[in-house]
Amino acid sequence: MKTVSVHIVTYNSEAYIEECLEAVLRQTYPIAQIIVVDNASSDGTRAILEKFRGKVETILNHSNTGFAPAHNLAIHTSSSHYYLVLNPDIQLHEEYVAYLVGVMERFPVVGSATGKLLRSQDQGTVDSTGLIMNCARRAFDRGAEEPASDWNESSEVFGVSGAAALYKREMVEDISIEGEFFDADFFAYKEDVDVAWRAQLLGWKAYYESKAIAIHERGWKSGNRKQQPVFVRRLSYINRYKMMLKNDRISYVFRHLFSIVPYEILSLGYALVKEPMLLPAWIDFWRKLPAVLAKRRWIKLNQKENNSNIYRWFG
């Protein structure tokens, strides 16, 4: 039987982590290892983790290293065949892992899979059934805010949300750049979309299994944008451009200019008028430009899939 490890990164997650871990422990598929990386929580998260001593391996960071570096650390700690990357505000139904492992064993080319994530506030409403990308290079949760009953058909997808994603170790090793699966320069936000795009370029597929169900709390992310900390909005804003520079192809940028240019004009105008605090994020972009370009060269050198098969997902 293929082994599965569950990886959770916490940061002031006391409201969710206990129920999250209890749901993991109820899985019908055996879980070989549960790793929680705590990014210097200042609430009661670590006290709750202590209750699971002997069942959960904890890595206690002295600072908030971010989602991407913390998950990379968990990956390096595990040797399982599959890694379930899980947000602490997710509650899995008991057969979530079993369904996803089943589909990935049936299709060797599938390197990532997700189930039907439902909104906790209304479990008849979809939170995510995967990731979609439009021609303006904006990524969205597939099926978000739509009735769950409309998404009962399992299918291949562009990518999967990092909220509850099962990744195959072979794919993780194949697409990692200098040992990094999630791009540590992203810190957090858009790192799952970046992985999805890179995986497509290197010939791996993603799959949505409708029978696998999970509940997602989301918290402030589903509310007013103004509730989000400034550094979060900056990351979400600038990481899109890092992702595009790493993975996009010039010929397809020109093909999609009529979608890209209007959005960029609106985005810049919005930032200048409504959220000028976003603009300092460009300092980080230019500072990290050499590293981003080096990753682009690596991806282009290792690309296996035809561009036409990738950009068919951009609608």
Short mmCIF file of C-alpha atoms in Angstrom, two decimals:
data_model
loop_
_atom_site.label_atom_id
_atom_site.label_comp_id
_atom_site.label_asym_id
_atom_site.label_seq_id
_atom_site.Cartn_x
_atom_site.Cartn_y
_atom_site.Cartn_z
CA MET A 1 0.00 0.00 0.00
CA LYS A 2 1.28 3.45 -0.94
CA THR A 3 2.06 5.66 2.04
CA VAL A 4 0.56 9.10 2.66
CA SER A 5 1.86 11.90 4.86
CA VAL A 6 -0.25 14.90 5.81
CA HIS A 7 1.44 18.31 5.99
CA ILE A 8 -0.15 21.29 7.75
CA VAL A 9 1.33 24.74 8.31
CA THR A 10 -0.12 26.69 11.22
CA TYR A 11 0.05 30.34 12.17
CA ASN A 12 -2.29 31.42 14.95
CA SER A 13 -4.62 28.59 13.96
CA GLU A 14 -6.14 27.72 17.34
CA ALA A 15 -9.69 28.16 16.02
CA TYR A 16 -9.32 25.37 13.46
CA ILE A 17 -6.37 23.06 14.03
CA GLU A 18 -7.94 20.64 16.53
CA GLU A 19 -10.91 19.79 14.31
CA CYS A 20 -8.60 19.61 11.30
CA LEU A 21 -6.31 17.05 12.97
CA GLU A 22 -9.20 15.00 14.32
CA ALA A 23 -10.60 14.73 10.79
CA VAL A 24 -7.20 13.59 9.50
CA LEU A 25 -7.04 10.91 12.19
CA ARG A 26 -10.48 9.63 11.12
CA GLN A 27 -9.38 8.91 7.53
CA THR A 28 -10.24 5.43 6.28
CA TYR A 29 -6.95 5.33 4.36
CA PRO A 30 -3.96 4.78 6.69
CA ILE A 31 -1.94 7.94 7.28
CA ALA A 32 1.74 7.12 7.75
CA GLN A 33 2.81 10.50 9.08
CA ILE A 34 1.25 13.81 10.13
CA ILE A 35 3.62 16.77 10.13
CA VAL A 36 2.61 20.18 11.47
CA VAL A 37 4.97 23.09 10.95
CA ASP A 38 4.05 25.95 13.25
CA ASN A 39 5.21 29.38 12.11
CA ALA A 40 5.70 30.97 15.54
CA SER A 41 2.04 31.13 16.57
CA SER A 42 1.34 33.52 19.45
CA ASP A 43 -2.12 32.15 20.30
CA GLY A 44 -3.02 28.73 21.69
CA THR A 45 -2.04 26.72 18.61
CA ARG A 46 1.00 25.08 20.19
CA ALA A 47 -0.93 24.08 23.30
CA ILE A 48 -3.48 22.34 21.09
CA LEU A 49 -0.72 20.58 19.14
CA GLU A 50 0.64 19.28 22.43
CA LYS A 51 -2.61 17.32 22.86
CA PHE A 52 -1.68 15.31 19.77
CA ARG A 53 1.80 14.36 20.98
CA GLY A 54 2.64 10.88 19.73
CA LYS A 55 0.22 11.17 16.80
CA VAL A 56 1.60 14.30 15.18
CA GLU A 57 5.17 15.37 14.46
CA THR A 58 5.62 19.08 15.11
CA ILE A 59 8.26 21.43 13.79
CA LEU A 60 8.28 24.69 15.75
CA ASN A 61 9.70 27.59 13.79
CA HIS A 62 10.99 30.66 15.63
CA SER A 63 9.51 33.03 13.05
CA ASN A 64 6.81 33.08 10.40
CA THR A 65 8.69 31.64 7.44
CA GLY A 66 5.60 31.61 5.22
CA PHE A 67 3.43 28.92 3.65
CA ALA A 68 5.82 27.91 0.87
CA PRO A 69 9.06 27.48 2.88
CA ALA A 70 7.24 25.71 5.72
CA HIS A 71 5.63 23.21 3.37
CA ASN A 72 8.97 22.62 1.65
CA LEU A 73 10.40 21.79 5.07
CA ALA A 74 7.61 19.27 5.70
CA ILE A 75 8.21 17.67 2.30
CA HIS A 76 11.91 17.26 3.06
CA THR A 77 10.99 15.63 6.37
CA SER A 78 8.81 12.96 4.74
CA SER A 79 9.52 9.99 2.49
CA SER A 80 5.91 8.99 1.75
CA HIS A 81 4.62 8.19 -1.72
CA TYR A 82 1.99 10.94 -1.45
CA TYR A 83 1.92 14.30 0.34
CA LEU A 84 -1.40 15.80 1.39
CA VAL A 85 -0.91 19.55 1.71
CA LEU A 86 -3.65 20.76 4.01
CA ASN A 87 -4.76 24.11 5.37
CA PRO A 88 -5.58 24.11 9.09
CA ASP A 89 -9.07 25.46 8.34
CA ILE A 90 -10.00 22.34 6.34
CA GLN A 91 -12.06 19.44 7.65
CA LEU A 92 -11.83 16.28 5.55
CA HIS A 93 -14.62 13.77 5.15
CA GLU A 94 -13.44 10.30 6.18
CA GLU A 95 -12.75 8.94 2.68
CA TYR A 96 -11.09 12.05 1.22
CA VAL A 97 -7.59 10.56 1.09
CA ALA A 98 -8.80 7.14 -0.06
CA TYR A 99 -10.63 8.60 -3.06
CA LEU A 100 -7.68 10.73 -4.14
CA VAL A 101 -5.09 7.97 -3.78
CA GLY A 102 -7.40 5.71 -5.78
CA VAL A 103 -7.60 8.06 -8.75
CA MET A 104 -3.88 8.81 -8.72
CA GLU A 105 -3.03 5.10 -8.66
CA ARG A 106 -5.31 4.55 -11.67
CA PHE A 107 -3.69 7.34 -13.69
CA PRO A 108 0.13 7.44 -13.30
CA VAL A 109 0.42 10.73 -15.21
CA VAL A 110 -1.76 12.47 -12.59
CA GLY A 111 0.61 14.20 -10.17
CA SER A 112 -1.92 16.18 -8.14
CA ALA A 113 -5.53 15.73 -7.13
CA THR A 114 -8.22 17.48 -5.15
CA GLY A 115 -11.74 16.82 -4.04
CA LYS A 116 -14.87 18.93 -3.79
CA LEU A 117 -14.17 21.67 -1.25
CA LEU A 118 -17.32 23.19 0.22
CA ARG A 119 -17.86 26.45 2.07
CA SER A 120 -18.29 25.89 5.79
CA GLN A 121 -20.90 28.66 6.01
CA ASP A 122 -23.04 26.93 3.35
CA GLN A 123 -22.08 23.36 2.61
CA GLY A 124 -24.29 23.34 -0.45
CA THR A 125 -21.91 25.85 -2.05
CA VAL A 126 -18.58 25.10 -3.70
CA ASP A 127 -15.37 26.61 -2.38
CA SER A 128 -13.11 24.96 -4.98
CA THR A 129 -13.03 22.02 -7.38
CA GLY A 130 -9.58 22.90 -8.69
CA LEU A 131 -7.96 25.90 -10.34
CA ILE A 132 -8.80 27.71 -13.56
CA MET A 133 -6.81 30.35 -15.42
CA ASN A 134 -8.15 32.98 -17.79
CA CYS A 135 -6.36 34.65 -20.68
CA ALA A 136 -5.51 37.66 -18.50
CA ARG A 137 -3.45 35.28 -16.32
CA ARG A 138 -5.87 35.52 -13.41
CA ALA A 139 -6.40 32.33 -11.44
CA PHE A 140 -9.67 31.40 -9.75
CA ASP A 141 -11.13 28.56 -7.75
CA ARG A 142 -13.10 26.41 -10.16
CA GLY A 143 -16.81 26.34 -9.34
CA ALA A 144 -16.52 28.81 -6.46
CA GLU A 145 -19.88 30.08 -5.14
CA GLU A 146 -21.80 27.64 -7.36
CA PRO A 147 -24.16 24.88 -6.15
CA ALA A 148 -22.25 21.77 -5.09
CA SER A 149 -24.77 19.61 -6.94
CA ASP A 150 -23.52 21.06 -10.24
CA TRP A 151 -20.04 19.59 -9.73
CA ASN A 152 -20.59 15.84 -9.44
CA GLU A 153 -18.54 14.93 -12.50
CA SER A 154 -14.88 14.06 -11.88
CA SER A 155 -12.44 15.33 -14.50
CA GLU A 156 -8.97 16.55 -15.36
CA VAL A 157 -8.30 20.16 -14.28
CA PHE A 158 -5.57 22.74 -14.82
CA GLY A 159 -4.43 22.49 -11.21
CA VAL A 160 -5.53 22.06 -7.61
CA SER A 161 -5.94 24.43 -4.69
CA GLY A 162 -3.24 24.13 -2.06
CA ALA A 163 -5.94 24.09 0.62
CA ALA A 164 -6.37 20.30 0.35
CA ALA A 165 -4.08 18.97 -2.38
CA LEU A 166 -2.64 15.49 -2.75
CA TYR A 167 0.70 15.49 -4.56
CA LYS A 168 2.59 12.47 -5.88
CA ARG A 169 6.19 12.28 -4.68
CA GLU A 170 7.48 11.52 -8.20
CA MET A 171 5.97 14.76 -9.43
CA VAL A 172 7.23 16.76 -6.47
CA GLU A 173 10.77 15.56 -7.12
CA ASP A 174 10.46 16.05 -10.88
CA ILE A 175 9.30 19.68 -10.82
CA SER A 176 11.22 20.95 -7.78
CA ILE A 177 13.83 23.60 -8.57
CA GLU A 178 16.95 23.30 -6.44
CA GLY A 179 14.98 21.35 -3.86
CA GLU A 180 12.03 23.76 -3.76
CA PHE A 181 8.59 22.42 -4.66
CA PHE A 182 6.74 25.57 -3.63
CA ASP A 183 8.65 28.69 -4.63
CA ALA A 184 10.03 30.09 -1.37
CA ASP A 185 10.25 33.56 -2.94
CA PHE A 186 6.45 33.61 -2.96
CA PHE A 187 6.30 33.26 0.85
CA ALA A 188 2.55 32.68 0.48
CA TYR A 189 -0.27 33.17 -2.07
CA LYS A 190 -0.33 31.98 -5.70
CA GLU A 191 2.25 29.28 -4.89
CA ASP A 192 -0.29 26.55 -5.68
CA VAL A 193 -1.10 28.15 -9.05
CA ASP A 194 2.61 28.42 -9.81
CA VAL A 195 3.04 24.71 -9.03
CA ALA A 196 0.04 23.82 -11.21
CA TRP A 197 1.44 25.74 -14.19
CA ARG A 198 4.96 24.31 -13.76
CA ALA A 199 3.58 20.78 -13.44
CA GLN A 200 1.63 21.20 -16.68
CA LEU A 201 4.76 22.41 -18.46
CA LEU A 202 6.68 19.35 -17.29
CA GLY A 203 3.99 16.95 -18.47
CA TRP A 204 2.02 16.20 -15.30
CA LYS A 205 -1.77 16.24 -15.05
CA ALA A 206 -4.15 17.31 -12.27
CA TYR A 207 -7.48 15.72 -11.40
CA TYR A 208 -10.70 16.60 -9.59
CA GLU A 209 -12.42 13.71 -7.80
CA SER A 210 -15.98 14.73 -6.93
CA LYS A 211 -16.50 11.95 -4.36
CA ALA A 212 -13.76 13.32 -2.11
CA ILE A 213 -15.37 15.97 0.11
CA ALA A 214 -13.84 18.55 2.44
CA ILE A 215 -15.13 21.64 4.25
CA HIS A 216 -13.19 24.92 4.04
CA GLU A 217 -13.61 27.69 6.58
CA ARG A 218 -11.73 30.43 4.64
CA GLY A 219 -12.06 33.05 7.40
CA TRP A 220 -11.28 36.62 6.36
CA LYS A 221 -10.23 35.53 2.88
CA SER A 222 -13.87 35.31 1.87
CA GLY A 223 -14.74 38.70 3.32
CA ASN A 224 -13.85 42.31 2.64
CA ARG A 225 -10.48 42.75 0.95
CA LYS A 226 -9.74 45.58 3.37
CA GLN A 227 -9.70 43.04 6.19
CA GLN A 228 -6.60 41.44 4.69
CA PRO A 229 -3.23 42.61 6.04
CA VAL A 230 -1.27 44.83 3.63
CA PHE A 231 1.57 42.32 3.29
CA VAL A 232 -0.97 39.67 2.21
CA ARG A 233 -2.39 41.93 -0.48
CA ARG A 234 1.12 42.76 -1.67
CA LEU A 235 2.04 39.09 -1.94
CA SER A 236 -1.13 38.21 -3.83
CA TYR A 237 -0.53 41.14 -6.18
CA ILE A 238 3.16 40.68 -7.00
CA ASN A 239 3.34 36.88 -6.97
CA ARG A 240 1.14 36.82 -10.07
CA TYR A 241 3.85 38.65 -12.00
CA LYS A 242 6.59 36.36 -10.69
CA MET A 243 4.50 33.38 -11.76
CA MET A 244 3.94 34.80 -15.24
CA LEU A 245 7.61 35.58 -15.77
CA LYS A 246 8.60 32.07 -14.70
CA ASN A 247 6.04 30.08 -16.68
CA ASP A 248 4.51 32.11 -19.51
CA ARG A 249 5.49 31.95 -23.17
CA ILE A 250 5.97 35.17 -25.15
CA SER A 251 4.06 33.94 -28.21
CA TYR A 252 0.98 33.25 -26.10
CA VAL A 253 1.28 36.56 -24.27
CA PHE A 254 0.95 38.27 -27.66
CA ARG A 255 -1.98 36.04 -28.58
CA HIS A 256 -3.78 37.07 -25.40
CA LEU A 257 -2.86 40.77 -25.37
CA PHE A 258 -6.48 41.86 -25.79
CA SER A 259 -7.22 40.17 -22.47
CA ILE A 260 -3.99 41.00 -20.66
CA VAL A 261 -3.61 44.72 -21.48
CA PRO A 262 -7.08 45.90 -20.35
CA TYR A 263 -6.71 44.00 -17.08
CA GLU A 264 -3.23 45.43 -16.47
CA ILE A 265 -4.49 48.97 -17.07
CA LEU A 266 -7.35 48.44 -14.64
CA SER A 267 -5.06 46.76 -12.11
CA LEU A 268 -2.52 49.58 -12.18
CA GLY A 269 -5.24 52.21 -11.98
CA TYR A 270 -6.82 50.48 -9.02
CA ALA A 271 -3.47 50.22 -7.24
CA LEU A 272 -2.65 53.89 -7.84
CA VAL A 273 -6.04 55.19 -6.70
CA LYS A 274 -7.35 52.68 -4.17
CA GLU A 275 -4.35 50.75 -2.83
CA PRO A 276 -1.07 52.60 -3.44
CA MET A 277 0.42 50.55 -0.61
CA LEU A 278 0.60 47.64 -3.10
CA LEU A 279 3.19 49.35 -5.29
CA PRO A 280 6.24 48.84 -3.00
CA ALA A 281 5.86 45.15 -3.84
CA TRP A 282 7.64 45.96 -7.11
CA ILE A 283 10.81 46.62 -5.12
CA ASP A 284 10.77 42.97 -4.07
CA PHE A 285 10.05 41.92 -7.66
CA TRP A 286 13.08 43.72 -9.09
CA ARG A 287 15.30 42.57 -6.24
CA LYS A 288 14.42 38.95 -6.96
CA LEU A 289 14.41 39.28 -10.76
CA PRO A 290 17.68 37.34 -11.34
CA ALA A 291 16.39 34.40 -9.31
CA VAL A 292 13.05 34.43 -11.12
CA LEU A 293 14.79 34.45 -14.51
CA ALA A 294 17.01 31.54 -13.46
CA LYS A 295 13.90 29.54 -12.57
CA ARG A 296 12.37 30.45 -15.92
CA ARG A 297 15.43 29.07 -17.71
CA TRP A 298 15.22 25.83 -15.72
CA ILE A 299 11.52 25.40 -16.51
CA LYS A 300 12.02 26.08 -20.20
CA LEU A 301 14.94 23.63 -20.35
CA ASN A 302 12.88 20.89 -18.69
CA GLN A 303 9.55 21.53 -20.44
CA LYS A 304 8.01 18.34 -21.86
CA GLU A 305 4.46 19.36 -22.79
CA ASN A 306 3.47 21.21 -25.95
CA ASN A 307 2.40 24.80 -25.33
CA SER A 308 -0.91 24.21 -27.11
CA ASN A 309 -1.85 21.50 -24.60
CA ILE A 310 -1.19 23.88 -21.71
CA TYR A 311 -2.83 27.03 -23.01
CA ARG A 312 -6.03 25.15 -23.85
CA TRP A 313 -6.81 25.66 -20.16
CA PHE A 314 -6.63 29.46 -20.46
CA GLY A 315 -10.19 30.54 -21.08
#
